[in-house]
């Protein structure tokens, strides 16, 4: 008997928002619950939303990477700069690996999208390139399967859990 796959947490429109490349802040905590966070330099999501990968610059994210490795706990906030439409996803298990050449298309697509997204609020591509600048050898890919998702768009629903049924066709 084959076990049924777990219900998906993200609706197709939220998968599309994350997939196009929007602002992403990655957070974790240590054993004493002290938080750590950093801006992602890239993101990717599987077509069905069951796996997310965020990319971090190691030299800027040492504490965060230590906390991710030690606890496995991750929370990522994805937000469209112009609309402030925001979703937060969480998981309690991550996989860390060094980014390599196979990640370059995802990182380039993310940079181009962020140039557009941040450009919509008045900041030029030079600003975005400086904000996301890093060498491939310094990048760590953090992959996880989200187990919780929340609407964090400012307004009356901010903080409410997204039910798994919201991803139903």
PDB file of C-alpha atoms in Angstrom:
ATOM      1  CA  UNK A   1       0.000   0.000   0.000  1.00  0.00           C
ATOM      2  CA  UNK A   2       1.415   3.373  -1.031  1.00  0.00           C
ATOM      3  CA  UNK A   3       1.039   6.271   1.375  1.00  0.00           C
ATOM      4  CA  UNK A   4      -0.801   9.294   0.044  1.00  0.00           C
ATOM      5  CA  UNK A   5       1.426  12.306  -0.545  1.00  0.00           C
ATOM      6  CA  UNK A   6       1.055  15.072   2.043  1.00  0.00           C
ATOM      7  CA  UNK A   7      -1.316  17.879   1.093  1.00  0.00           C
ATOM      8  CA  UNK A   8       0.341  20.867  -0.534  1.00  0.00           C
ATOM      9  CA  UNK A   9       0.461  24.074   1.466  1.00  0.00           C
ATOM     10  CA  UNK A  10       0.801  26.613  -1.308  1.00  0.00           C
ATOM     11  CA  UNK A  11      -1.775  27.542  -3.918  1.00  0.00           C
ATOM     12  CA  UNK A  12      -0.658  27.812  -7.553  1.00  0.00           C
ATOM     13  CA  UNK A  13      -0.660  31.629  -7.373  1.00  0.00           C
ATOM     14  CA  UNK A  14       1.619  31.603  -4.312  1.00  0.00           C
ATOM     15  CA  UNK A  15       3.916  29.070  -5.994  1.00  0.00           C
ATOM     16  CA  UNK A  16       4.046  31.375  -9.019  1.00  0.00           C
ATOM     17  CA  UNK A  17       4.847  34.389  -6.819  1.00  0.00           C
ATOM     18  CA  UNK A  18       7.710  32.576  -5.101  1.00  0.00           C
ATOM     19  CA  UNK A  19       8.854  31.049  -8.373  1.00  0.00           C
ATOM     20  CA  UNK A  20       9.153  34.330 -10.238  1.00  0.00           C
ATOM     21  CA  UNK A  21      11.682  35.604  -7.691  1.00  0.00           C
ATOM     22  CA  UNK A  22      10.618  38.091  -5.019  1.00  0.00           C
ATOM     23  CA  UNK A  23      12.297  39.435  -1.911  1.00  0.00           C
ATOM     24  CA  UNK A  24      13.206  36.578   0.451  1.00  0.00           C
ATOM     25  CA  UNK A  25      14.398  36.803   4.050  1.00  0.00           C
ATOM     26  CA  UNK A  26      15.621  33.548   5.616  1.00  0.00           C
ATOM     27  CA  UNK A  27      15.574  33.018   9.380  1.00  0.00           C
ATOM     28  CA  UNK A  28      16.393  30.372  11.956  1.00  0.00           C
ATOM     29  CA  UNK A  29      17.329  30.229  15.631  1.00  0.00           C
ATOM     30  CA  UNK A  30      19.861  28.601  17.903  1.00  0.00           C
ATOM     31  CA  UNK A  31      19.146  26.229  20.804  1.00  0.00           C
ATOM     32  CA  UNK A  32      18.636  29.223  23.133  1.00  0.00           C
ATOM     33  CA  UNK A  33      15.999  30.590  20.694  1.00  0.00           C
ATOM     34  CA  UNK A  34      18.187  33.520  19.620  1.00  0.00           C
ATOM     35  CA  UNK A  35      17.167  34.412  16.051  1.00  0.00           C
ATOM     36  CA  UNK A  36      19.415  34.773  13.022  1.00  0.00           C
ATOM     37  CA  UNK A  37      18.415  36.010   9.583  1.00  0.00           C
ATOM     38  CA  UNK A  38      19.739  37.129   6.223  1.00  0.00           C
ATOM     39  CA  UNK A  39      18.474  38.128   2.800  1.00  0.00           C
ATOM     40  CA  UNK A  40      18.562  35.311   0.251  1.00  0.00           C
ATOM     41  CA  UNK A  41      20.628  35.897  -2.888  1.00  0.00           C
ATOM     42  CA  UNK A  42      18.405  33.521  -4.850  1.00  0.00           C
ATOM     43  CA  UNK A  43      15.377  31.276  -4.546  1.00  0.00           C
ATOM     44  CA  UNK A  44      13.765  28.389  -6.355  1.00  0.00           C
ATOM     45  CA  UNK A  45      10.623  26.285  -5.878  1.00  0.00           C
ATOM     46  CA  UNK A  46       9.466  23.014  -7.389  1.00  0.00           C
ATOM     47  CA  UNK A  47       6.515  23.166  -9.802  1.00  0.00           C
ATOM     48  CA  UNK A  48       4.104  21.757  -7.207  1.00  0.00           C
ATOM     49  CA  UNK A  49       5.559  23.786  -4.303  1.00  0.00           C
ATOM     50  CA  UNK A  50       6.722  20.790  -2.287  1.00  0.00           C
ATOM     51  CA  UNK A  51      10.388  21.823  -2.199  1.00  0.00           C
ATOM     52  CA  UNK A  52      11.936  25.258  -1.839  1.00  0.00           C
ATOM     53  CA  UNK A  53      15.606  26.199  -2.169  1.00  0.00           C
ATOM     54  CA  UNK A  54      16.995  29.466  -0.888  1.00  0.00           C
ATOM     55  CA  UNK A  55      20.541  30.579  -1.558  1.00  0.00           C
ATOM     56  CA  UNK A  56      22.665  32.348   1.034  1.00  0.00           C
ATOM     57  CA  UNK A  57      26.067  34.039   0.809  1.00  0.00           C
ATOM     58  CA  UNK A  58      28.186  32.121   3.328  1.00  0.00           C
ATOM     59  CA  UNK A  59      30.348  35.106   4.326  1.00  0.00           C
ATOM     60  CA  UNK A  60      27.230  37.133   5.202  1.00  0.00           C
ATOM     61  CA  UNK A  61      25.277  34.279   6.784  1.00  0.00           C
ATOM     62  CA  UNK A  62      27.646  32.390   9.076  1.00  0.00           C
ATOM     63  CA  UNK A  63      25.403  32.441  12.162  1.00  0.00           C
ATOM     64  CA  UNK A  64      22.292  31.639  10.172  1.00  0.00           C
ATOM     65  CA  UNK A  65      23.994  28.688   8.461  1.00  0.00           C
ATOM     66  CA  UNK A  66      25.237  27.402  11.835  1.00  0.00           C
ATOM     67  CA  UNK A  67      21.715  27.628  13.236  1.00  0.00           C
ATOM     68  CA  UNK A  68      20.188  25.917  10.205  1.00  0.00           C
ATOM     69  CA  UNK A  69      22.707  23.082  10.460  1.00  0.00           C
ATOM     70  CA  UNK A  70      22.222  22.700  14.225  1.00  0.00           C
ATOM     71  CA  UNK A  71      18.414  22.959  14.466  1.00  0.00           C
ATOM     72  CA  UNK A  72      17.078  22.354  10.964  1.00  0.00           C
ATOM     73  CA  UNK A  73      14.456  25.027  11.653  1.00  0.00           C
ATOM     74  CA  UNK A  74      13.869  27.536   8.874  1.00  0.00           C
ATOM     75  CA  UNK A  75      11.358  30.283   8.179  1.00  0.00           C
ATOM     76  CA  UNK A  76      11.365  32.237   4.939  1.00  0.00           C
ATOM     77  CA  UNK A  77       9.332  35.336   4.160  1.00  0.00           C
ATOM     78  CA  UNK A  78       8.670  35.943   0.451  1.00  0.00           C
ATOM     79  CA  UNK A  79       7.341  39.400  -0.388  1.00  0.00           C
ATOM     80  CA  UNK A  80       6.541  41.375  -3.534  1.00  0.00           C
ATOM     81  CA  UNK A  81       8.089  44.830  -3.020  1.00  0.00           C
ATOM     82  CA  UNK A  82       5.392  46.762  -4.894  1.00  0.00           C
ATOM     83  CA  UNK A  83       2.253  45.125  -3.464  1.00  0.00           C
ATOM     84  CA  UNK A  84       3.651  43.885  -0.128  1.00  0.00           C
ATOM     85  CA  UNK A  85       1.899  40.575  -0.849  1.00  0.00           C
ATOM     86  CA  UNK A  86       3.739  38.247   1.513  1.00  0.00           C
ATOM     87  CA  UNK A  87       3.818  34.587   2.437  1.00  0.00           C
ATOM     88  CA  UNK A  88       5.892  32.892   5.122  1.00  0.00           C
ATOM     89  CA  UNK A  89       6.852  29.216   4.969  1.00  0.00           C
ATOM     90  CA  UNK A  90       8.449  27.110   7.692  1.00  0.00           C
ATOM     91  CA  UNK A  91      10.102  23.726   8.027  1.00  0.00           C
ATOM     92  CA  UNK A  92      11.956  21.732  10.675  1.00  0.00           C
ATOM     93  CA  UNK A  93      14.458  19.992   8.397  1.00  0.00           C
ATOM     94  CA  UNK A  94      16.870  21.452   5.844  1.00  0.00           C
ATOM     95  CA  UNK A  95      19.544  20.171   3.487  1.00  0.00           C
ATOM     96  CA  UNK A  96      22.633  22.329   2.984  1.00  0.00           C
ATOM     97  CA  UNK A  97      25.035  22.065   0.060  1.00  0.00           C
ATOM     98  CA  UNK A  98      27.513  24.222  -1.786  1.00  0.00           C
ATOM     99  CA  UNK A  99      25.983  25.861  -4.845  1.00  0.00           C
ATOM    100  CA  UNK A 100      27.548  24.879  -8.152  1.00  0.00           C
ATOM    101  CA  UNK A 101      27.294  25.671 -11.852  1.00  0.00           C
ATOM    102  CA  UNK A 102      23.933  23.887 -12.090  1.00  0.00           C
ATOM    103  CA  UNK A 103      22.487  26.599  -9.810  1.00  0.00           C
ATOM    104  CA  UNK A 104      23.561  29.495 -12.040  1.00  0.00           C
ATOM    105  CA  UNK A 105      20.334  29.621 -14.112  1.00  0.00           C
ATOM    106  CA  UNK A 106      18.240  29.910 -10.923  1.00  0.00           C
ATOM    107  CA  UNK A 107      20.522  32.591  -9.472  1.00  0.00           C
ATOM    108  CA  UNK A 108      20.546  34.591 -12.733  1.00  0.00           C
ATOM    109  CA  UNK A 109      16.755  34.354 -13.072  1.00  0.00           C
ATOM    110  CA  UNK A 110      16.361  35.526  -9.465  1.00  0.00           C
ATOM    111  CA  UNK A 111      18.674  38.508 -10.007  1.00  0.00           C
ATOM    112  CA  UNK A 112      16.775  39.558 -13.143  1.00  0.00           C
ATOM    113  CA  UNK A 113      13.446  39.246 -11.354  1.00  0.00           C
ATOM    114  CA  UNK A 114      14.648  41.219  -8.352  1.00  0.00           C
ATOM    115  CA  UNK A 115      15.968  43.954 -10.648  1.00  0.00           C
ATOM    116  CA  UNK A 116      12.428  44.221 -12.017  1.00  0.00           C
ATOM    117  CA  UNK A 117      10.630  43.870  -8.641  1.00  0.00           C
ATOM    118  CA  UNK A 118      12.800  46.411  -6.821  1.00  0.00           C
ATOM    119  CA  UNK A 119      12.812  48.625  -9.895  1.00  0.00           C
ATOM    120  CA  UNK A 120       9.026  48.900  -9.532  1.00  0.00           C
ATOM    121  CA  UNK A 121       9.554  50.757  -6.248  1.00  0.00           C
ATOM    122  CA  UNK A 122      12.157  53.100  -7.660  1.00  0.00           C
ATOM    123  CA  UNK A 123      15.546  51.439  -7.115  1.00  0.00           C
ATOM    124  CA  UNK A 124      17.780  50.743 -10.080  1.00  0.00           C
ATOM    125  CA  UNK A 125      19.468  47.560 -11.172  1.00  0.00           C
ATOM    126  CA  UNK A 126      22.830  48.773  -9.802  1.00  0.00           C
ATOM    127  CA  UNK A 127      21.333  48.833  -6.291  1.00  0.00           C
ATOM    128  CA  UNK A 128      19.930  45.311  -6.655  1.00  0.00           C
ATOM    129  CA  UNK A 129      23.190  43.936  -8.081  1.00  0.00           C
ATOM    130  CA  UNK A 130      25.084  45.391  -5.122  1.00  0.00           C
ATOM    131  CA  UNK A 131      22.540  44.025  -2.637  1.00  0.00           C
ATOM    132  CA  UNK A 132      22.732  40.486  -4.082  1.00  0.00           C
ATOM    133  CA  UNK A 133      26.404  40.450  -5.107  1.00  0.00           C
ATOM    134  CA  UNK A 134      28.325  37.281  -4.277  1.00  0.00           C
ATOM    135  CA  UNK A 135      30.653  34.735  -5.847  1.00  0.00           C
ATOM    136  CA  UNK A 136      29.249  31.298  -6.686  1.00  0.00           C
ATOM    137  CA  UNK A 137      31.907  29.660  -4.501  1.00  0.00           C
ATOM    138  CA  UNK A 138      30.486  31.569  -1.513  1.00  0.00           C
ATOM    139  CA  UNK A 139      26.881  30.481  -2.051  1.00  0.00           C
ATOM    140  CA  UNK A 140      25.125  27.782  -0.024  1.00  0.00           C
ATOM    141  CA  UNK A 141      21.879  26.191  -1.215  1.00  0.00           C
ATOM    142  CA  UNK A 142      19.379  25.489   1.578  1.00  0.00           C
ATOM    143  CA  UNK A 143      16.569  23.155   0.516  1.00  0.00           C
ATOM    144  CA  UNK A 144      13.498  22.139   2.504  1.00  0.00           C
ATOM    145  CA  UNK A 145       9.942  20.877   2.215  1.00  0.00           C
ATOM    146  CA  UNK A 146       7.602  23.445   3.765  1.00  0.00           C
ATOM    147  CA  UNK A 147       5.440  22.110   6.579  1.00  0.00           C
ATOM    148  CA  UNK A 148       3.652  25.356   7.511  1.00  0.00           C
ATOM    149  CA  UNK A 149       2.614  28.420   5.517  1.00  0.00           C
ATOM    150  CA  UNK A 150       1.132  31.751   6.579  1.00  0.00           C
ATOM    151  CA  UNK A 151      -0.365  34.775   4.873  1.00  0.00           C
ATOM    152  CA  UNK A 152       1.804  37.697   5.983  1.00  0.00           C
ATOM    153  CA  UNK A 153       0.384  40.343   3.658  1.00  0.00           C
ATOM    154  CA  UNK A 154      -0.351  43.444   5.748  1.00  0.00           C
ATOM    155  CA  UNK A 155      -4.028  43.567   6.645  1.00  0.00           C
ATOM    156  CA  UNK A 156      -6.646  41.651   8.598  1.00  0.00           C
ATOM    157  CA  UNK A 157      -5.441  38.177   7.502  1.00  0.00           C
ATOM    158  CA  UNK A 158      -1.777  38.759   8.332  1.00  0.00           C
ATOM    159  CA  UNK A 159      -0.456  35.880  10.396  1.00  0.00           C
ATOM    160  CA  UNK A 160      -3.221  33.442   9.484  1.00  0.00           C
ATOM    161  CA  UNK A 161      -2.216  29.927   8.567  1.00  0.00           C
ATOM    162  CA  UNK A 162      -2.755  28.892   4.986  1.00  0.00           C
ATOM    163  CA  UNK A 163      -4.790  25.702   5.020  1.00  0.00           C
ATOM    164  CA  UNK A 164      -3.471  22.846   2.912  1.00  0.00           C
ATOM    165  CA  UNK A 165      -6.814  22.803   1.117  1.00  0.00           C
ATOM    166  CA  UNK A 166      -6.005  26.258  -0.367  1.00  0.00           C
ATOM    167  CA  UNK A 167      -3.737  24.428  -2.818  1.00  0.00           C
ATOM    168  CA  UNK A 168      -6.522  22.174  -4.066  1.00  0.00           C
ATOM    169  CA  UNK A 169      -7.323  22.527  -7.781  1.00  0.00           C
TER     170      UNK A 169
END
